[in-house]
Every structure is written in C-alpha cells, then in structure tokens.
PDB file of C-alpha atoms in Angstrom:
ATOM      1  CA  MET A 697     -30.372  66.006  36.615  1.00 62.00           C
ATOM      2  CA  ARG A 698     -27.492  63.829  36.846  1.00 69.00           C
ATOM      3  CA  PHE A 699     -24.200  65.229  35.673  1.00 67.00           C
ATOM      4  CA  ARG A 700     -21.249  62.861  34.375  1.00 67.00           C
ATOM      5  CA  THR A 701     -18.364  64.348  37.294  1.00 70.00           C
ATOM      6  CA  HIS A 702     -15.675  61.438  35.110  1.00 70.00           C
ATOM      7  CA  PRO A 703     -14.866  62.519  31.675  1.00 69.00           C
ATOM      8  CA  ARG A 704     -15.801  59.775  29.205  1.00 71.00           C
ATOM      9  CA  ARG A 705     -12.972  56.763  28.314  1.00 75.00           C
ATOM     10  CA  ASP A 706     -12.724  55.794  24.915  1.00 75.00           C
ATOM     11  CA  GLU A 707     -13.100  51.999  24.678  1.00 78.00           C
ATOM     12  CA  PRO A 708     -10.431  50.147  24.206  1.00 79.00           C
ATOM     13  CA  GLU A 709      -9.432  48.931  20.899  1.00 81.00           C
ATOM     14  CA  ILE A 710      -7.267  46.270  19.386  1.00 82.00           C
ATOM     15  CA  ASN A 711      -4.859  48.186  17.445  1.00 88.00           C
ATOM     16  CA  LEU A 712      -4.240  45.874  14.573  1.00 91.00           C
ATOM     17  CA  ILE A 713      -0.901  47.415  12.761  1.00 93.00           C
ATOM     18  CA  PRO A 714       1.606  46.152  14.774  1.00 92.00           C
ATOM     19  CA  LEU A 715       0.321  42.303  14.247  1.00 93.00           C
ATOM     20  CA  ILE A 716      -0.001  42.902  10.510  1.00 95.00           C
ATOM     21  CA  ASP A 717       3.745  44.101  11.074  1.00 96.00           C
ATOM     22  CA  VAL A 718       5.126  41.103  12.670  1.00 96.00           C
ATOM     23  CA  LEU A 719       2.803  38.676  10.104  1.00 96.00           C
ATOM     24  CA  LEU A 720       4.609  40.776   7.191  1.00 96.00           C
ATOM     25  CA  VAL A 721       8.045  40.141   8.905  1.00 96.00           C
ATOM     26  CA  ILE A 722       7.797  36.295   9.325  1.00 96.00           C
ATOM     27  CA  LEU A 723       5.976  36.078   5.808  1.00 94.00           C
ATOM     28  CA  ILE A 724       9.260  37.789   3.943  1.00 92.00           C
ATOM     29  CA  PHE A 725      11.700  35.702   6.159  1.00 90.00           C
ATOM     30  CA  LEU A 726       9.129  32.327   4.677  1.00 88.00           C
ATOM     31  CA  MET A 727       9.586  33.557   1.322  1.00 86.00           C
ATOM     32  CA  ILE A 728      13.424  34.260   1.911  1.00 85.00           C
ATOM     33  CA  THR A 729      14.438  30.790   3.534  1.00 82.00           C
ATOM     34  CA  THR A 730      12.272  28.644   1.715  1.00 78.00           C
ATOM     35  CA  THR A 731      14.028  26.518  -1.050  1.00 67.00           C
ATOM     36  CA  TYR A 732      12.547  26.240  -4.823  1.00 61.00           C
ATOM     37  CA  SER A 733      12.948  22.847  -6.269  1.00 56.00           C
ATOM     38  CA  ARG A 734      11.805  22.438  -9.858  1.00 53.00           C
ATOM     39  CA  PHE A 735       9.354  19.124 -10.613  1.00 48.00           C
ATOM     40  CA  THR A 736      11.414  17.987 -13.330  1.00 49.00           C
ATOM     41  CA  GLU A 737      10.864  14.616 -15.864  1.00 48.00           C
ATOM     42  CA  LEU A 738      13.875  12.615 -14.703  1.00 48.00           C
ATOM     43  CA  ARG A 739      15.435  11.016 -17.563  1.00 52.00           C
ATOM     44  CA  ILE A 740      17.114   7.855 -16.524  1.00 50.00           C
ATOM     45  CA  GLN A 741      18.508   4.130 -17.951  1.00 54.00           C
ATOM     46  CA  LEU A 742      18.500   1.584 -16.236  1.00 53.00           C
ATOM     47  CA  PRO A 743      21.454  -0.579 -16.416  1.00 60.00           C
ATOM     48  CA  GLN A 744      20.418  -4.561 -18.464  1.00 65.00           C
ATOM     49  CA  ALA A 745      21.316  -7.046 -15.537  1.00 60.00           C
ATOM     50  CA  GLN A 746      22.688 -10.776 -16.777  1.00 65.00           C
ATOM     51  CA  ALA A 747      21.748 -12.630 -14.444  1.00 62.00           C
ATOM     52  CA  GLU A 748      21.015 -15.854 -13.632  1.00 67.00           C
ATOM     53  CA  PRO A 749      18.121 -17.392 -12.512  1.00 65.00           C
ATOM     54  CA  ALA A 750      18.579 -17.704  -8.170  1.00 65.00           C
ATOM     55  CA  ALA A 751      20.015 -20.933  -7.502  1.00 69.00           C
ATOM     56  CA  ASN A 752      18.275 -21.219  -4.072  1.00 77.00           C
ATOM     57  CA  ALA A 753      14.723 -19.434  -4.657  1.00 79.00           C
ATOM     58  CA  PRO A 754      11.798 -20.310  -2.136  1.00 83.00           C
ATOM     59  CA  PRO A 755       9.872 -22.829  -2.985  1.00 88.00           C
ATOM     60  CA  ARG A 756       6.318 -21.516  -3.948  1.00 91.00           C
ATOM     61  CA  ILE A 757       2.410 -22.195  -3.355  1.00 91.00           C
ATOM     62  CA  VAL A 758       0.329 -20.583  -5.252  1.00 90.00           C
ATOM     63  CA  VAL A 759      -3.303 -20.310  -4.922  1.00 90.00           C
ATOM     64  CA  SER A 760      -5.752 -19.128  -7.006  1.00 89.00           C
ATOM     65  CA  VAL A 761      -8.410 -17.387  -6.252  1.00 88.00           C
ATOM     66  CA  SER A 762     -11.604 -17.006  -9.291  1.00 86.00           C
ATOM     67  CA  ALA A 763     -14.096 -14.655  -9.226  1.00 84.00           C
ATOM     68  CA  LYS A 764     -16.312 -16.781  -8.070  1.00 85.00           C
ATOM     69  CA  GLY A 765     -14.415 -17.526  -4.638  1.00 83.00           C
ATOM     70  CA  THR A 766     -13.344 -20.910  -5.667  1.00 86.00           C
ATOM     71  CA  TYR A 767      -9.972 -21.753  -4.528  1.00 89.00           C
ATOM     72  CA  ALA A 768      -6.827 -23.810  -6.143  1.00 88.00           C
ATOM     73  CA  VAL A 769      -3.358 -24.420  -4.088  1.00 89.00           C
ATOM     74  CA  ASP A 770      -1.049 -25.512  -6.872  1.00 87.00           C
ATOM     75  CA  ARG A 771      -3.783 -25.689  -9.297  1.00 85.00           C
ATOM     76  CA  GLN A 772      -5.926 -28.276  -7.471  1.00 86.00           C
ATOM     77  CA  VAL A 773      -8.587 -27.231  -7.217  1.00 86.00           C
ATOM     78  CA  LEU A 774     -10.214 -27.316  -3.024  1.00 85.00           C
ATOM     79  CA  PRO A 775     -14.085 -28.181  -2.926  1.00 82.00           C
ATOM     80  CA  ASP A 776     -16.663 -25.306  -2.586  1.00 76.00           C
ATOM     81  CA  THR A 777     -17.018 -24.650   0.367  1.00 69.00           C
ATOM     82  CA  GLY A 778     -18.298 -21.767   2.365  1.00 68.00           C
ATOM     83  CA  GLY A 779     -16.684 -18.950   5.061  1.00 67.00           C
ATOM     84  CA  ASP A 780     -15.013 -20.612   7.437  1.00 71.00           C
ATOM     85  CA  GLN A 781     -14.644 -23.850   6.398  1.00 83.00           C
ATOM     86  CA  ALA A 782     -12.919 -22.651   2.937  1.00 84.00           C
ATOM     87  CA  VAL A 783     -10.365 -21.596   5.198  1.00 87.00           C
ATOM     88  CA  GLY A 784      -9.835 -24.964   7.661  1.00 88.00           C
ATOM     89  CA  ALA A 785      -9.769 -26.232   4.229  1.00 89.00           C
ATOM     90  CA  LEU A 786      -7.475 -24.251   2.980  1.00 91.00           C
ATOM     91  CA  THR A 787      -5.128 -23.725   6.327  1.00 91.00           C
ATOM     92  CA  GLU A 788      -4.755 -27.426   5.735  1.00 91.00           C
ATOM     93  CA  ARG A 789      -3.746 -28.051   1.998  1.00 91.00           C
ATOM     94  CA  LEU A 790      -1.361 -25.028   3.371  1.00 91.00           C
ATOM     95  CA  ARG A 791       0.356 -27.143   5.672  1.00 91.00           C
ATOM     96  CA  ARG A 792       0.608 -30.439   3.483  1.00 90.00           C
ATOM     97  CA  ALA A 793       1.652 -28.264   0.467  1.00 88.00           C
ATOM     98  CA  ALA A 794       4.786 -26.545   3.531  1.00 89.00           C
ATOM     99  CA  ALA A 795       5.153 -30.072   5.409  1.00 90.00           C
ATOM    100  CA  ALA A 796       6.877 -31.568   1.430  1.00 85.00           C
ATOM    101  CA  SER A 797       9.607 -28.892   0.799  1.00 84.00           C
ATOM    102  CA  THR A 798      12.810 -28.373   3.068  1.00 84.00           C
ATOM    103  CA  GLU A 799      12.108 -24.472   3.947  1.00 86.00           C
ATOM    104  CA  PRO A 800       9.388 -22.157   4.888  1.00 86.00           C
ATOM    105  CA  PRO A 801       7.634 -21.234   1.578  1.00 91.00           C
ATOM    106  CA  VAL A 802       5.878 -18.481  -0.443  1.00 92.00           C
ATOM    107  CA  VAL A 803       2.675 -18.460  -0.485  1.00 93.00           C
ATOM    108  CA  ILE A 804       1.915 -16.456  -3.669  1.00 91.00           C
ATOM    109  CA  VAL A 805      -1.790 -15.232  -4.268  1.00 91.00           C
ATOM    110  CA  ASN A 806      -3.568 -15.258  -7.654  1.00 87.00           C
ATOM    111  CA  ALA A 807      -6.679 -13.071  -7.219  1.00 88.00           C
ATOM    112  CA  ASP A 808      -8.424 -12.369 -10.139  1.00 87.00           C
ATOM    113  CA  ALA A 809      -9.348  -8.849 -10.134  1.00 84.00           C
ATOM    114  CA  GLN A 810     -13.525  -9.813 -10.102  1.00 86.00           C
ATOM    115  CA  ALA A 811     -12.601 -11.927  -6.681  1.00 86.00           C
ATOM    116  CA  SER A 812     -14.134 -10.319  -3.532  1.00 87.00           C
ATOM    117  CA  HIS A 813     -11.615  -9.107  -0.687  1.00 89.00           C
ATOM    118  CA  GLN A 814     -13.291 -11.506   2.038  1.00 90.00           C
ATOM    119  CA  ALA A 815     -11.706 -14.520  -0.721  1.00 88.00           C
ATOM    120  CA  VAL A 816      -8.419 -12.428  -0.767  1.00 90.00           C
ATOM    121  CA  ILE A 817      -9.231 -12.389   3.233  1.00 92.00           C
ATOM    122  CA  ASN A 818      -9.534 -15.880   4.066  1.00 91.00           C
ATOM    123  CA  VAL A 819      -5.973 -16.812   1.673  1.00 91.00           C
ATOM    124  CA  MET A 820      -4.169 -14.660   4.034  1.00 93.00           C
ATOM    125  CA  GLU A 821      -6.070 -16.078   7.617  1.00 93.00           C
ATOM    126  CA  ALA A 822      -5.590 -19.479   6.176  1.00 92.00           C
ATOM    127  CA  ALA A 823      -2.007 -19.304   5.558  1.00 93.00           C
ATOM    128  CA  ARG A 824      -1.040 -17.388   9.034  1.00 93.00           C
ATOM    129  CA  LEU A 825      -3.147 -20.032  10.443  1.00 93.00           C
ATOM    130  CA  ALA A 826      -0.380 -22.982   8.524  1.00 92.00           C
ATOM    131  CA  GLY A 827       2.220 -21.024   9.664  1.00 92.00           C
ATOM    132  CA  LEU A 828       3.238 -19.386   6.335  1.00 91.00           C
ATOM    133  CA  PRO A 829       3.856 -15.572   7.477  1.00 89.00           C
ATOM    134  CA  ARG A 830       5.768 -15.080   3.720  1.00 91.00           C
ATOM    135  CA  LEU A 831       3.109 -13.408   1.439  1.00 92.00           C
ATOM    136  CA  THR A 832       3.117 -12.267  -1.219  1.00 89.00           C
ATOM    137  CA  PHE A 833       0.569 -11.512  -4.455  1.00 88.00           C
ATOM    138  CA  ALA A 834       0.468 -11.802  -8.120  1.00 84.00           C
ATOM    139  CA  THR A 835      -0.324  -9.216 -10.248  1.00 78.00           C
ATOM    140  CA  GLN A 836       0.625  -7.684 -14.203  1.00 73.00           C
ATOM    141  CA  THR A 837       1.380  -4.746 -15.724  1.00 64.00           C
ATOM    142  CA  SER A 838      -0.629  -3.356 -18.021  1.00 58.00           C
ATOM    143  CA  GLN A 839      -0.350  -3.161 -22.011  1.00 57.00           C
ATOM    144  CA  ALA A 840       0.206   0.642 -21.672  1.00 52.00           C
ATOM    145  CA  ALA A 841       3.088   0.177 -18.997  1.00 50.00           C
ATOM    146  CA  GLN A 842       4.896  -2.998 -21.270  1.00 52.00           C
ATOM    147  CA  THR A 843       5.168  -0.490 -24.173  1.00 55.00           C
ATOM    148  CA  ALA A 844       6.140   3.385 -22.338  1.00 53.00           C
ATOM    149  CA  PRO A 845       9.553   4.204 -22.747  1.00 54.00           C
ATOM    150  CA  THR A 846      12.190   2.382 -20.252  1.00 52.00           C
ATOM    151  CA  GLY A 847      12.525   5.582 -18.216  1.00 50.00           C
ATOM    152  CA  ALA A 848       8.711   6.533 -18.497  1.00 47.00           C
ATOM    153  CA  ARG A 849       8.433   3.319 -15.785  1.00 45.00           C
ATOM    154  CA  ARG A 850       7.140   3.943 -12.003  1.00 43.00           C
TER     155      ARG A 850
END
C-alpha cells in the first residue's frame, strides 16, 4: 500500500471577485462620463428666398428611361436596341447633344420607377464614354412631403 507523503494541494481557481470589482469601477466611470442628450423635435422655420433663376445655369441634357427600357435624349426617342448597342447609340447621341453647347452639360437621368437598374446603368456608362462626368437623377416629391409642415421635412 502506498501512502502519500505530500499534503494534498487544492486545484488553483480563478478568483472572479477582483474581476467583478474592476468591471464595476469601469461601469461607474462610463456612466459618469457619458453625456446624455435628449432627442427633441426641432421646430425650424426655413427662411423664404427671393432668388432669381441662375443666369449662368449649365446646359442640360435630359435622358429619359421608360419602364420598358426605351431611351429618349432631349425628347427624341432612340431606336429600340439592346445591350451594348443601346450604350453605343446613347453615347453617340449624348456626344452630339454635348457638341451643341459651349460648356460641359449636366446629364439629367429621368428614369421611370419601374425601369430596370441595368437601363439606368447603361445611361451612366454612355455618359461616361461620352466624356460627360456631371450626372444627376430627376425625382419627384411625394404627396405627403408636399403637404407636410415646413419644419417636418427631412
């Protein structure tokens, strides 16, 4: 029979009390240093502007995209072509329209809400290939936004 000559050692344990103390101090520190802000509705009345139309407005080229994917540049409908041919036809029409103006025009994309994303991307690609970097999208305001008070619009 073999007896132990060494006294039995307890297994080492991780003492969690100092860890909890440190976390509590950090929590109290964060609670004291945090700034609390109240989110309140801003009641803003925007000023009325008495502005005249800009005399030096850049020329515009309006590209319309229908729900079926047909294109029109300045209300002139392009022949219905698909894919890369549509981009080529759009690029050529945009170059001709840009050549008629003295300064670089702004391309306004007027796409139907049901138009495919690819049709809009084709217009963007054609504008890039035509060397027209200024591009914007036409939108309309919703009926709710038009009837909302001035301070409630965002």
